[in-house]
PDB file of C-alpha atoms in Angstrom:
ATOM      1  CA  MET C   1     -22.201  29.485 -22.428  1.00 93.00           C
ATOM      2  CA  LYS C   2     -22.925  25.803 -21.913  1.00 97.00           C
ATOM      3  CA  VAL C   3     -23.159  23.650 -25.032  1.00 98.00           C
ATOM      4  CA  CYS C   4     -24.485  20.094 -24.994  1.00 98.00           C
ATOM      5  CA  ILE C   5     -23.655  17.857 -27.932  1.00 98.00           C
ATOM      6  CA  VAL C   6     -25.997  14.891 -28.131  1.00 98.00           C
ATOM      7  CA  TYR C   7     -25.396  12.213 -30.742  1.00 98.00           C
ATOM      8  CA  ASP C   8     -25.793   8.604 -31.627  1.00 98.00           C
ATOM      9  CA  SER C   9     -23.518   6.557 -33.833  1.00 95.00           C
ATOM     10  CA  ARG C  10     -23.434   2.996 -35.073  1.00 93.00           C
ATOM     11  CA  HIS C  11     -19.933   2.766 -36.501  1.00 92.00           C
ATOM     12  CA  GLY C  12     -18.215   5.809 -34.974  1.00 93.00           C
ATOM     13  CA  THR C  13     -18.506   8.349 -37.783  1.00 95.00           C
ATOM     14  CA  THR C  14     -21.015  10.633 -36.061  1.00 97.00           C
ATOM     15  CA  GLU C  15     -19.100  10.239 -32.804  1.00 97.00           C
ATOM     16  CA  LYS C  16     -15.942  11.512 -34.560  1.00 96.00           C
ATOM     17  CA  VAL C  17     -17.854  14.590 -35.693  1.00 98.00           C
ATOM     18  CA  ALA C  18     -19.304  15.221 -32.222  1.00 98.00           C
ATOM     19  CA  LYS C  19     -15.833  15.068 -30.675  1.00 98.00           C
ATOM     20  CA  ALA C  20     -14.397  17.351 -33.384  1.00 98.00           C
ATOM     21  CA  VAL C  21     -17.158  19.885 -32.736  1.00 98.00           C
ATOM     22  CA  LYS C  22     -16.304  19.816 -29.032  1.00 98.00           C
ATOM     23  CA  GLU C  23     -12.622  20.263 -29.797  1.00 97.00           C
ATOM     24  CA  ALA C  24     -13.373  23.305 -31.964  1.00 97.00           C
ATOM     25  CA  ILE C  25     -15.431  25.179 -29.371  1.00 98.00           C
ATOM     26  CA  GLU C  26     -14.272  23.990 -25.946  1.00 97.00           C
ATOM     27  CA  ARG C  27     -11.978  26.973 -25.372  1.00 95.00           C
ATOM     28  CA  TYR C  28     -14.910  29.356 -25.949  1.00 96.00           C
ATOM     29  CA  ALA C  29     -17.696  27.520 -24.117  1.00 97.00           C
ATOM     30  CA  SER C  30     -18.359  24.829 -21.557  1.00 97.00           C
ATOM     31  CA  VAL C  31     -19.040  21.707 -23.657  1.00 98.00           C
ATOM     32  CA  GLU C  32     -20.452  18.284 -22.838  1.00 97.00           C
ATOM     33  CA  VAL C  33     -20.575  15.473 -25.393  1.00 98.00           C
ATOM     34  CA  LYS C  34     -22.935  12.604 -24.650  1.00 98.00           C
ATOM     35  CA  ARG C  35     -24.313   9.663 -26.519  1.00 98.00           C
ATOM     36  CA  VAL C  36     -28.094   9.960 -26.627  1.00 97.00           C
ATOM     37  CA  SER C  37     -28.531   7.036 -24.202  1.00 97.00           C
ATOM     38  CA  GLU C  38     -26.477   8.895 -21.558  1.00 97.00           C
ATOM     39  CA  VAL C  39     -28.614  12.058 -21.490  1.00 97.00           C
ATOM     40  CA  THR C  40     -31.088  12.427 -18.659  1.00 95.00           C
ATOM     41  CA  THR C  41     -31.612  16.189 -18.776  1.00 95.00           C
ATOM     42  CA  LEU C  42     -30.689  19.218 -20.846  1.00 96.00           C
ATOM     43  CA  GLU C  43     -30.893  21.540 -17.851  1.00 94.00           C
ATOM     44  CA  GLY C  44     -28.326  24.308 -18.028  1.00 95.00           C
ATOM     45  CA  CYS C  45     -27.625  23.830 -21.720  1.00 96.00           C
ATOM     46  CA  GLU C  46     -28.026  27.018 -23.726  1.00 96.00           C
ATOM     47  CA  LEU C  47     -27.163  25.460 -27.079  1.00 97.00           C
ATOM     48  CA  VAL C  48     -27.942  21.839 -27.900  1.00 98.00           C
ATOM     49  CA  ILE C  49     -26.206  20.313 -30.918  1.00 98.00           C
ATOM     50  CA  VAL C  50     -27.852  17.105 -32.105  1.00 98.00           C
ATOM     51  CA  GLY C  51     -26.028  14.703 -34.426  1.00 98.00           C
ATOM     52  CA  THR C  52     -27.205  11.572 -36.193  1.00 98.00           C
ATOM     53  CA  PRO C  53     -26.122   9.352 -39.031  1.00 97.00           C
ATOM     54  CA  ILE C  54     -28.627   8.429 -41.691  1.00 95.00           C
ATOM     55  CA  TYR C  55     -29.440   4.733 -42.056  1.00 92.00           C
ATOM     56  CA  TYR C  56     -31.967   3.363 -44.502  1.00 90.00           C
ATOM     57  CA  GLU C  57     -32.870   6.921 -45.488  1.00 91.00           C
ATOM     58  CA  LYS C  58     -33.791   8.018 -41.951  1.00 94.00           C
ATOM     59  CA  PRO C  59     -32.217   9.596 -38.873  1.00 97.00           C
ATOM     60  CA  LEU C  60     -31.609   7.047 -36.124  1.00 97.00           C
ATOM     61  CA  LYS C  61     -34.719   6.139 -34.155  1.00 97.00           C
ATOM     62  CA  SER C  62     -32.856   6.784 -30.888  1.00 98.00           C
ATOM     63  CA  ILE C  63     -32.344  10.436 -31.852  1.00 98.00           C
ATOM     64  CA  LEU C  64     -35.965  10.900 -32.944  1.00 97.00           C
ATOM     65  CA  GLU C  65     -37.148   9.383 -29.650  1.00 97.00           C
ATOM     66  CA  PHE C  66     -34.748  11.595 -27.702  1.00 97.00           C
ATOM     67  CA  LEU C  67     -36.136  14.717 -29.390  1.00 97.00           C
ATOM     68  CA  GLU C  68     -39.699  13.675 -28.578  1.00 96.00           C
ATOM     69  CA  LYS C  69     -38.862  12.791 -24.981  1.00 96.00           C
ATOM     70  CA  HIS C  70     -37.048  16.098 -24.367  1.00 96.00           C
ATOM     71  CA  SER C  71     -39.314  18.322 -26.476  1.00 94.00           C
ATOM     72  CA  SER C  72     -40.443  20.420 -23.511  1.00 93.00           C
ATOM     73  CA  GLU C  73     -36.832  20.980 -22.392  1.00 94.00           C
ATOM     74  CA  LEU C  74     -35.822  22.024 -25.907  1.00 95.00           C
ATOM     75  CA  LYS C  75     -38.501  24.738 -26.081  1.00 93.00           C
ATOM     76  CA  GLY C  76     -36.364  27.410 -24.472  1.00 87.00           C
ATOM     77  CA  LYS C  77     -33.095  26.432 -26.076  1.00 95.00           C
ATOM     78  CA  LYS C  78     -31.167  27.098 -29.232  1.00 97.00           C
ATOM     79  CA  VAL C  79     -30.703  23.896 -31.223  1.00 98.00           C
ATOM     80  CA  ALA C  80     -28.394  22.982 -34.101  1.00 98.00           C
ATOM     81  CA  ILE C  81     -28.552  19.757 -36.104  1.00 98.00           C
ATOM     82  CA  PHE C  82     -25.939  17.819 -38.039  1.00 98.00           C
ATOM     83  CA  VAL C  83     -26.411  14.665 -40.059  1.00 97.00           C
ATOM     84  CA  VAL C  84     -23.836  12.365 -41.583  1.00 96.00           C
ATOM     85  CA  CYS C  85     -24.863  10.590 -44.775  1.00 95.00           C
ATOM     86  CA  PHE C  86     -23.550   9.364 -48.082  1.00 89.00           C
ATOM     87  CA  ALA C  87     -26.280  11.028 -50.164  1.00 85.00           C
ATOM     88  CA  VAL C  88     -24.326  14.307 -50.190  1.00 78.00           C
ATOM     89  CA  ALA C  89     -21.952  12.639 -52.642  1.00 76.00           C
ATOM     90  CA  PHE C  90     -24.637  13.032 -55.312  1.00 79.00           C
ATOM     91  CA  GLY C  91     -24.536  16.828 -55.076  1.00 75.00           C
ATOM     92  CA  SER C  92     -27.406  19.211 -55.637  1.00 75.00           C
ATOM     93  CA  LEU C  93     -29.534  16.480 -57.200  1.00 75.00           C
ATOM     94  CA  VAL C  94     -30.436  15.195 -53.750  1.00 86.00           C
ATOM     95  CA  GLY C  95     -30.743  18.478 -51.856  1.00 87.00           C
ATOM     96  CA  TRP C  96     -34.533  18.313 -51.730  1.00 87.00           C
ATOM     97  CA  HIS C  97     -34.422  14.683 -50.606  1.00 90.00           C
ATOM     98  CA  ILE C  98     -31.933  15.423 -47.824  1.00 92.00           C
ATOM     99  CA  GLN C  99     -33.972  18.343 -46.519  1.00 92.00           C
ATOM    100  CA  ASN C 100     -37.297  16.486 -46.619  1.00 92.00           C
ATOM    101  CA  HIS C 101     -36.244  13.020 -45.486  1.00 93.00           C
ATOM    102  CA  TYR C 102     -33.271  13.639 -43.195  1.00 95.00           C
ATOM    103  CA  ILE C 103     -33.583  17.161 -41.767  1.00 96.00           C
ATOM    104  CA  LYS C 104     -37.357  17.664 -41.677  1.00 96.00           C
ATOM    105  CA  PRO C 105     -38.121  14.692 -39.355  1.00 96.00           C
ATOM    106  CA  LEU C 106     -35.623  16.140 -36.875  1.00 97.00           C
ATOM    107  CA  LYS C 107     -36.919  19.711 -37.144  1.00 97.00           C
ATOM    108  CA  GLU C 108     -40.504  18.556 -36.642  1.00 96.00           C
ATOM    109  CA  ARG C 109     -39.595  17.217 -33.202  1.00 95.00           C
ATOM    110  CA  ILE C 110     -37.725  20.317 -32.033  1.00 95.00           C
ATOM    111  CA  HIS C 111     -39.761  23.094 -30.460  1.00 89.00           C
ATOM    112  CA  GLY C 112     -36.756  25.239 -29.624  1.00 86.00           C
ATOM    113  CA  GLU C 113     -35.092  27.761 -31.906  1.00 95.00           C
ATOM    114  CA  ILE C 114     -33.250  25.896 -34.664  1.00 97.00           C
ATOM    115  CA  VAL C 115     -30.215  28.048 -35.349  1.00 97.00           C
ATOM    116  CA  ASP C 116     -28.602  25.981 -38.110  1.00 97.00           C
ATOM    117  CA  THR C 117     -28.249  22.601 -39.778  1.00 97.00           C
ATOM    118  CA  LEU C 118     -25.269  20.871 -41.342  1.00 97.00           C
ATOM    119  CA  VAL C 119     -25.114  17.889 -43.683  1.00 96.00           C
ATOM    120  CA  LEU C 120     -21.792  16.050 -43.863  1.00 96.00           C
ATOM    121  CA  ARG C 121     -20.631  13.406 -46.292  1.00 93.00           C
ATOM    122  CA  GLY C 122     -19.636  10.233 -44.512  1.00 92.00           C
ATOM    123  CA  GLY C 123     -19.999   6.505 -44.653  1.00 83.00           C
ATOM    124  CA  ILE C 124     -19.837   3.566 -42.307  1.00 83.00           C
ATOM    125  CA  GLY C 125     -16.925   4.347 -39.998  1.00 79.00           C
ATOM    126  CA  ASN C 126     -15.482   6.796 -42.498  1.00 84.00           C
ATOM    127  CA  ILE C 127     -15.448  10.575 -42.784  1.00 92.00           C
ATOM    128  CA  GLY C 128     -12.887  12.698 -44.572  1.00 91.00           C
ATOM    129  CA  GLU C 129     -10.746  15.357 -42.945  1.00 96.00           C
ATOM    130  CA  LYS C 130     -12.399  18.050 -45.106  1.00 96.00           C
ATOM    131  CA  GLU C 131     -15.767  17.159 -43.592  1.00 95.00           C
ATOM    132  CA  ILE C 132     -14.322  17.226 -40.073  1.00 97.00           C
ATOM    133  CA  GLU C 133     -12.888  20.690 -40.747  1.00 97.00           C
ATOM    134  CA  LYS C 134     -16.240  21.803 -42.167  1.00 97.00           C
ATOM    135  CA  ALA C 135     -17.929  20.647 -38.929  1.00 98.00           C
ATOM    136  CA  LYS C 136     -15.394  22.551 -36.812  1.00 98.00           C
ATOM    137  CA  ARG C 137     -15.942  25.788 -38.774  1.00 97.00           C
ATOM    138  CA  TRP C 138     -19.713  25.315 -38.478  1.00 98.00           C
ATOM    139  CA  ALA C 139     -19.447  24.813 -34.719  1.00 98.00           C
ATOM    140  CA  LEU C 140     -17.483  28.035 -34.276  1.00 97.00           C
ATOM    141  CA  LYS C 141     -20.086  29.887 -36.317  1.00 97.00           C
ATOM    142  CA  LEU C 142     -22.811  28.536 -34.001  1.00 97.00           C
ATOM    143  CA  LEU C 143     -21.293  30.392 -31.065  1.00 95.00           C
ATOM    144  CA  ASP C 144     -21.875  33.685 -32.889  1.00 87.00           C
ATOM    145  CA  PHE C 145     -25.611  33.149 -33.491  1.00 66.00           C
TER     146      PHE C 145
END
């Protein structure tokens, strides 16, 4: 199976997660990790994992534009989404907000099969080891879909 991890990152937090996801699954699948600006095609990818931080209550514009630009390519693919944000720190009180303001705008642009989403707690340039481990476990689970 070929997995393509596409992300963008301003201060390196989302990049750390993307690399950890690759590390977790690379012995079970062929994995490419690319910053969104480096992706020209998704040809050959069976699973596309898309990662974005949340800034000013929104996914990065570069990721939203990427999803729109590659919407036809995503149609026949399985897609998983992860976001890195601080709002998770507030617990279940913000679950609705996270789903409707962070995840929904991404899902609306994906016409492929969305197999799972993950929300991680992180800040500018900072993510805890527990969150990295959570991302690795999630990535392994994605291979079983």
